[in-house]
Amino acid sequence: SSGNRDDVILDGGDTPMGEIVAIHASDVVIAHLTVQNAYNHPIHIYPLGNESVTGVVLHDLVVRDPGQQAIKANANTQPISSAAGFVDDVTVGCS
């Protein structure tokens, strides 16, 4: 609530849990936050099924010490039907 990204720190501690923040829904806003020490990706955006994920906003973030990609977005690689969900219209700003 302070609006200061140093006040809230999500630290994965390099434990093998993959990502720290996983986004599977559209129109999600993550702001004023520090995410660090992820085993894989501190922030990972991907659909769980055929529904696409759009309109995600990542604002005023510190992403520190990722194990792989700092912010990763990808389509669902195992679709329920023949049409896979995708990720589009993501904004990363002031980070």
N, CA and C atoms as an extended XYZ file, in Angstrom:
285
Properties=species:S:1:pos:R:3:atomname:S:1:resname:S:1:resid:I:1 pbc="F F F"
N         0.813       -1.207        0.000 N   SER     1
C         0.000        0.000        0.000 CA  SER     1
C         0.855        1.269        0.000 C   SER     1
N         2.159        1.132        0.303 N   SER     2
C         3.024        2.307        0.347 CA  SER     2
C         3.392        2.816       -1.040 C   SER     2
N         3.303        1.951       -2.057 N   GLY     3
C         3.737        2.336       -3.396 CA  GLY     3
C         5.240        2.270       -3.569 C   GLY     3
N         5.951        1.725       -2.586 N   ASN     4
C         7.409        1.617       -2.631 CA  ASN     4
C         7.795        0.164       -2.877 C   ASN     4
N         8.435       -0.082       -3.986 N   ARG     5
C         8.774       -1.461       -4.354 CA  ARG     5
C         9.804       -2.106       -3.429 C   ARG     5
N        10.485       -1.325       -2.602 N   ASP     6
C        11.427       -1.878       -1.625 CA  ASP     6
C        10.733       -2.352       -0.347 C   ASP     6
N         9.462       -1.992       -0.167 N   ASP     7
C         8.722       -2.391        1.031 CA  ASP     7
C         8.162       -3.811        0.952 C   ASP     7
N         7.979       -4.317       -0.266 N   VAL     8
C         7.444       -5.671       -0.439 CA  VAL     8
C         8.409       -6.456       -1.314 C   VAL     8
N         9.003       -7.493       -0.740 N   ILE     9
C         9.973       -8.316       -1.460 CA  ILE     9
C         9.511       -9.765       -1.415 C   ILE     9
N         9.307      -10.344       -2.597 N   LEU    10
C         9.029      -11.779       -2.705 CA  LEU    10
C        10.344      -12.446       -3.068 C   LEU    10
N        10.853      -13.271       -2.181 N   ASP    11
C        12.158      -13.903       -2.357 CA  ASP    11
C        11.964      -15.408       -2.457 C   ASP    11
N        12.319      -15.969       -3.614 N   GLY    12
C        12.176      -17.406       -3.830 CA  GLY    12
C        13.248      -18.227       -3.152 C   GLY    12
N        14.312      -17.587       -2.697 N   GLY    13
C        15.374      -18.309       -2.004 CA  GLY    13
C        16.040      -19.383       -2.842 C   GLY    13
N        15.920      -19.281       -4.169 N   ASP    14
C        16.505      -20.251       -5.098 CA  ASP    14
C        16.014      -21.676       -4.862 C   ASP    14
N        14.854      -21.833       -4.197 N   THR    15
C        14.293      -23.177       -4.017 CA  THR    15
C        13.689      -23.644       -5.333 C   THR    15
N        13.753      -24.929       -5.645 N   PRO    16
C        13.307      -25.426       -6.957 CA  PRO    16
C        11.790      -25.469       -7.115 C   PRO    16
N        11.153      -24.308       -6.995 N   MET    17
C         9.704      -24.242       -7.186 CA  MET    17
C         9.330      -23.627       -8.529 C   MET    17
N        10.298      -23.320       -9.356 N   GLY    18
C        10.001      -22.750      -10.670 CA  GLY    18
C         9.896      -21.246      -10.614 C   GLY    18
N         8.665      -20.720      -10.732 N   GLU    19
C         8.466      -19.277      -10.718 CA  GLU    19
C         7.947      -18.815       -9.364 C   GLU    19
N         8.104      -17.521       -9.107 N   ILE    20
C         7.578      -16.927       -7.871 CA  ILE    20
C         6.174      -16.394       -8.116 C   ILE    20
N         5.983      -15.676       -9.227 N   VAL    21
C         4.672      -15.146       -9.591 CA  VAL    21
C         4.266      -15.799      -10.909 C   VAL    21
N         3.142      -16.518      -10.902 N   ALA    22
C         2.596      -17.129      -12.114 CA  ALA    22
C         1.273      -16.440      -12.429 C   ALA    22
N         1.144      -15.929      -13.642 N   ILE    23
C        -0.064      -15.212      -14.056 CA  ILE    23
C        -0.753      -16.030      -15.138 C   ILE    23
N        -2.011      -16.417      -14.862 N   HIS    24
C        -2.790      -17.237      -15.798 CA  HIS    24
C        -4.081      -16.557      -16.235 C   HIS    24
N        -4.290      -15.297      -15.822 N   ALA    25
C        -5.538      -14.591      -16.115 CA  ALA    25
C        -5.253      -13.281      -16.835 C   ALA    25
N        -6.255      -12.780      -17.523 N   SER    26
C        -6.143      -11.500      -18.227 CA  SER    26
C        -6.367      -10.327      -17.277 C   SER    26
N        -5.876       -9.166      -17.696 N   ASP    27
C        -6.102       -7.894      -17.009 CA  ASP    27
C        -5.589       -7.893      -15.568 C   ASP    27
N        -4.458       -8.529      -15.339 N   VAL    28
C        -3.804       -8.548      -14.036 CA  VAL    28
C        -2.793       -7.407      -13.987 C   VAL    28
N        -2.732       -6.707      -12.847 N   VAL    29
C        -1.745       -5.655      -12.637 CA  VAL    29
C        -0.886       -6.055      -11.446 C   VAL    29
N         0.427       -6.089      -11.643 N   ILE    30
C         1.399       -6.310      -10.573 CA  ILE    30
C         2.240       -5.036      -10.519 C   ILE    30
N         2.262       -4.377       -9.355 N   ALA    31
C         2.957       -3.090       -9.268 CA  ALA    31
C         3.615       -2.909       -7.906 C   ALA    31
N         4.684       -2.091       -7.889 N   HIS    32
C         5.362       -1.670       -6.661 CA  HIS    32
C         5.826       -2.866       -5.842 C   HIS    32
N         6.710       -3.681       -6.429 N   LEU    33
C         7.082       -4.953       -5.840 CA  LEU    33
C         8.504       -5.324       -6.267 C   LEU    33
N         9.222       -6.043       -5.404 N   THR    34
C        10.503       -6.636       -5.759 CA  THR    34
C        10.341       -8.141       -5.750 C   THR    34
N        10.803       -8.789       -6.811 N   VAL    35
C        10.748      -10.244       -6.930 CA  VAL    35
C        12.176      -10.709       -7.184 C   VAL    35
N        12.666      -11.641       -6.359 N   GLN    36
C        14.078      -12.005       -6.481 CA  GLN    36
C        14.338      -13.465       -6.152 C   GLN    36
N        15.497      -13.934       -6.641 N   ASN    37
C        16.032      -15.267       -6.342 CA  ASN    37
C        15.098      -16.408       -6.729 C   ASN    37
N        14.602      -16.345       -7.954 N   ALA    38
C        13.765      -17.434       -8.462 CA  ALA    38
C        14.642      -18.544       -9.015 C   ALA    38
N        14.228      -19.765       -8.802 N   TYR    39
C        14.946      -20.910       -9.352 CA  TYR    39
C        14.888      -20.866      -10.879 C   TYR    39
N        13.720      -20.530      -11.445 N   ASN    40
C        13.570      -20.366      -12.893 CA  ASN    40
C        13.249      -18.909      -13.222 C   ASN    40
N        11.958      -18.596      -13.303 N   HIS    41
C        11.515      -17.274      -13.750 CA  HIS    41
C        10.828      -16.550      -12.586 C   HIS    41
N        11.290      -15.362      -12.201 N   PRO    42
C        10.587      -14.628      -11.159 CA  PRO    42
C         9.118      -14.362      -11.514 C   PRO    42
N         8.869      -13.998      -12.775 N   ILE    43
C         7.494      -13.758      -13.239 CA  ILE    43
C         7.279      -14.549      -14.518 C   ILE    43
N         6.224      -15.362      -14.536 N   HIS    44
C         5.932      -16.207      -15.693 CA  HIS    44
C         4.454      -16.049      -16.035 C   HIS    44
N         4.187      -15.666      -17.286 N   ILE    45
C         2.823      -15.446      -17.765 CA  ILE    45
C         2.507      -16.515      -18.799 C   ILE    45
N         1.464      -17.303      -18.540 N   TYR    46
C         1.055      -18.319      -19.510 CA  TYR    46
C        -0.366      -18.784      -19.230 C   TYR    46
N        -1.118      -19.126      -20.284 N   PRO    47
C        -2.473      -19.633      -20.091 CA  PRO    47
C        -2.439      -21.097      -19.655 C   PRO    47
N        -3.476      -21.507      -18.945 N   LEU    48
C        -3.558      -22.904      -18.512 CA  LEU    48
C        -4.319      -23.776      -19.499 C   LEU    48
N        -5.125      -23.180      -20.325 N   GLY    49
C        -5.904      -23.949      -21.296 CA  GLY    49
C        -5.958      -23.217      -22.616 C   GLY    49
N        -7.139      -23.197      -23.211 N   ASN    50
C        -7.318      -22.548      -24.506 CA  ASN    50
C        -7.600      -21.057      -24.394 C   ASN    50
N        -7.871      -20.561      -23.184 N   GLU    51
C        -8.135      -19.141      -22.988 CA  GLU    51
C        -6.828      -18.363      -23.065 C   GLU    51
N        -6.814      -17.277      -23.814 N   SER    52
C        -5.619      -16.450      -23.929 CA  SER    52
C        -5.492      -15.514      -22.726 C   SER    52
N        -4.295      -15.062      -22.461 N   VAL    53
C        -4.020      -14.112      -21.388 CA  VAL    53
C        -3.613      -12.799      -22.051 C   VAL    53
N        -4.370      -11.727      -21.796 N   THR    54
C        -4.090      -10.423      -22.401 CA  THR    54
C        -4.233       -9.323      -21.354 C   THR    54
N        -3.647       -8.185      -21.661 N   GLY    55
C        -3.837       -7.000      -20.839 CA  GLY    55
C        -3.119       -7.020      -19.502 C   GLY    55
N        -2.052       -7.785      -19.367 N   VAL    56
C        -1.284       -7.819      -18.127 CA  VAL    56
C        -0.394       -6.577      -18.068 C   VAL    56
N        -0.321       -5.943      -16.885 N   VAL    57
C         0.526       -4.770      -16.677 CA  VAL    57
C         1.484       -5.071      -15.529 C   VAL    57
N         2.775       -4.926      -15.798 N   LEU    58
C         3.824       -5.067      -14.793 CA  LEU    58
C         4.460       -3.695      -14.654 C   LEU    58
N         4.318       -3.067      -13.484 N   HIS    59
C         4.712       -1.667      -13.325 CA  HIS    59
C         5.530       -1.459      -12.054 C   HIS    59
N         6.606       -0.718      -12.165 N   ASP    60
C         7.447       -0.330      -11.037 CA  ASP    60
C         7.930       -1.555      -10.256 C   ASP    60
N         8.541       -2.485      -10.976 N   LEU    61
C         9.048       -3.713      -10.366 CA  LEU    61
C        10.569       -3.739      -10.376 C   LEU    61
N        11.132       -4.417       -9.393 N   VAL    62
C        12.535       -4.815       -9.437 CA  VAL    62
C        12.517       -6.329       -9.572 C   VAL    62
N        13.167       -6.842      -10.606 N   VAL    63
C        13.290       -8.283      -10.802 CA  VAL    63
C        14.774       -8.594      -10.721 C   VAL    63
N        15.153       -9.323       -9.686 N   ARG    64
C        16.568       -9.496       -9.367 CA  ARG    64
C        16.924      -10.983       -9.304 C   ARG    64
N        18.075      -11.305       -9.848 N   ASP    65
C        18.677      -12.644       -9.759 CA  ASP    65
C        17.758      -13.780      -10.223 C   ASP    65
N        17.305      -13.720      -11.479 N   PRO    66
C        16.502      -14.831      -11.988 CA  PRO    66
C        17.384      -16.044      -12.291 C   PRO    66
N        16.818      -17.220      -12.159 N   GLY    67
C        17.542      -18.430      -12.543 CA  GLY    67
C        17.585      -18.577      -14.054 C   GLY    67
N        16.527      -18.133      -14.737 N   GLN    68
C        16.468      -18.159      -16.200 CA  GLN    68
C        15.980      -16.792      -16.677 C   GLN    68
N        14.864      -16.736      -17.407 N   GLN    69
C        14.355      -15.449      -17.884 CA  GLN    69
C        13.756      -14.675      -16.710 C   GLN    69
N        13.989      -13.370      -16.663 N   ALA    70
C        13.450      -12.533      -15.589 CA  ALA    70
C        11.928      -12.451      -15.673 C   ALA    70
N        11.424      -12.165      -16.862 N   ILE    71
C         9.982      -12.149      -17.119 CA  ILE    71
C         9.765      -13.001      -18.363 C   ILE    71
N         8.976      -14.040      -18.219 N   LYS    72
C         8.753      -14.954      -19.340 CA  LYS    72
C         7.262      -15.017      -19.649 C   LYS    72
N         6.939      -15.026      -20.942 N   ALA    73
C         5.556      -15.213      -21.390 CA  ALA    73
C         5.570      -16.215      -22.530 C   ALA    73
N         4.659      -17.164      -22.475 N   ASN    74
C         4.580      -18.146      -23.555 CA  ASN    74
C         3.170      -18.705      -23.695 C   ASN    74
N         2.895      -19.238      -24.879 N   ALA    75
C         1.609      -19.871      -25.144 CA  ALA    75
C         1.528      -21.190      -24.385 C   ALA    75
N         0.310      -21.677      -24.231 N   ASN    76
C         0.117      -22.989      -23.631 CA  ASN    76
C         0.632      -24.028      -24.612 C   ASN    76
N         1.576      -24.839      -24.195 N   THR    77
C         2.169      -25.823      -25.100 CA  THR    77
C         1.427      -27.148      -25.087 C   THR    77
N         0.457      -27.299      -24.190 N   GLN    78
C        -0.342      -28.525      -24.148 CA  GLN    78
C        -1.822      -28.160      -24.136 C   GLN    78
N        -2.358      -27.759      -25.303 N   PRO    79
C        -3.749      -27.300      -25.352 CA  PRO    79
C        -4.745      -28.429      -25.101 C   PRO    79
N        -5.892      -28.039      -24.565 N   ILE    80
C        -6.968      -28.994      -24.324 CA  ILE    80
C        -7.583      -29.427      -25.651 C   ILE    80
N        -7.692      -28.497      -26.597 N   SER    81
C        -8.164      -28.833      -27.938 CA  SER    81
C        -7.104      -28.382      -28.929 C   SER    81
N        -7.477      -28.248      -30.171 N   SER    82
C        -6.481      -27.909      -31.192 CA  SER    82
C        -6.054      -26.443      -31.149 C   SER    82
N        -6.790      -25.576      -30.465 N   ALA    83
C        -6.444      -24.153      -30.406 CA  ALA    83
C        -5.797      -23.835      -29.063 C   ALA    83
N        -4.535      -23.469      -29.088 N   ALA    84
C        -3.816      -23.169      -27.846 CA  ALA    84
C        -4.040      -21.719      -27.440 C   ALA    84
N        -4.107      -21.483      -26.138 N   GLY    85
C        -4.175      -20.120      -25.640 CA  GLY    85
C        -2.824      -19.438      -25.811 C   GLY    85
N        -2.829      -18.110      -25.882 N   PHE    86
C        -1.587      -17.373      -26.090 CA  PHE    86
C        -1.523      -16.194      -25.120 C   PHE    86
N        -0.395      -15.496      -25.103 N   VAL    87
C        -0.201      -14.289      -24.294 CA  VAL    87
C         0.026      -13.128      -25.246 C   VAL    87
N        -0.680      -12.006      -25.005 N   ASP    88
C        -0.541      -10.829      -25.861 CA  ASP    88
C        -0.879       -9.576      -25.055 C   ASP    88
N        -0.418       -8.437      -25.528 N   ASP    89
C        -0.737       -7.134      -24.952 CA  ASP    89
C        -0.295       -7.038      -23.489 C   ASP    89
N         0.989       -7.328      -23.250 N   VAL    90
C         1.586       -7.199      -21.926 CA  VAL    90
C         2.422       -5.930      -21.896 C   VAL    90
N         2.283       -5.132      -20.838 N   THR    91
C         3.038       -3.902      -20.682 CA  THR    91
C         3.975       -4.022      -19.485 C   THR    91
N         5.249       -3.743      -19.727 N   VAL    92
C         6.231       -3.679      -18.641 CA  VAL    92
C         6.750       -2.255      -18.649 C   VAL    92
N         6.566       -1.556      -17.525 N   GLY    93
C         6.975       -0.163      -17.494 CA  GLY    93
C         7.582        0.253      -16.172 C   GLY    93
N         8.459        1.241      -16.243 N   CYS    94
C         9.064        1.840      -15.046 CA  CYS    94
C         9.674        0.787      -14.142 C   CYS    94
N        10.320       -0.188      -14.720 N   SER    95
C        10.881       -1.309      -13.949 CA  SER    95
C        12.349       -1.452      -14.205 C   SER    95
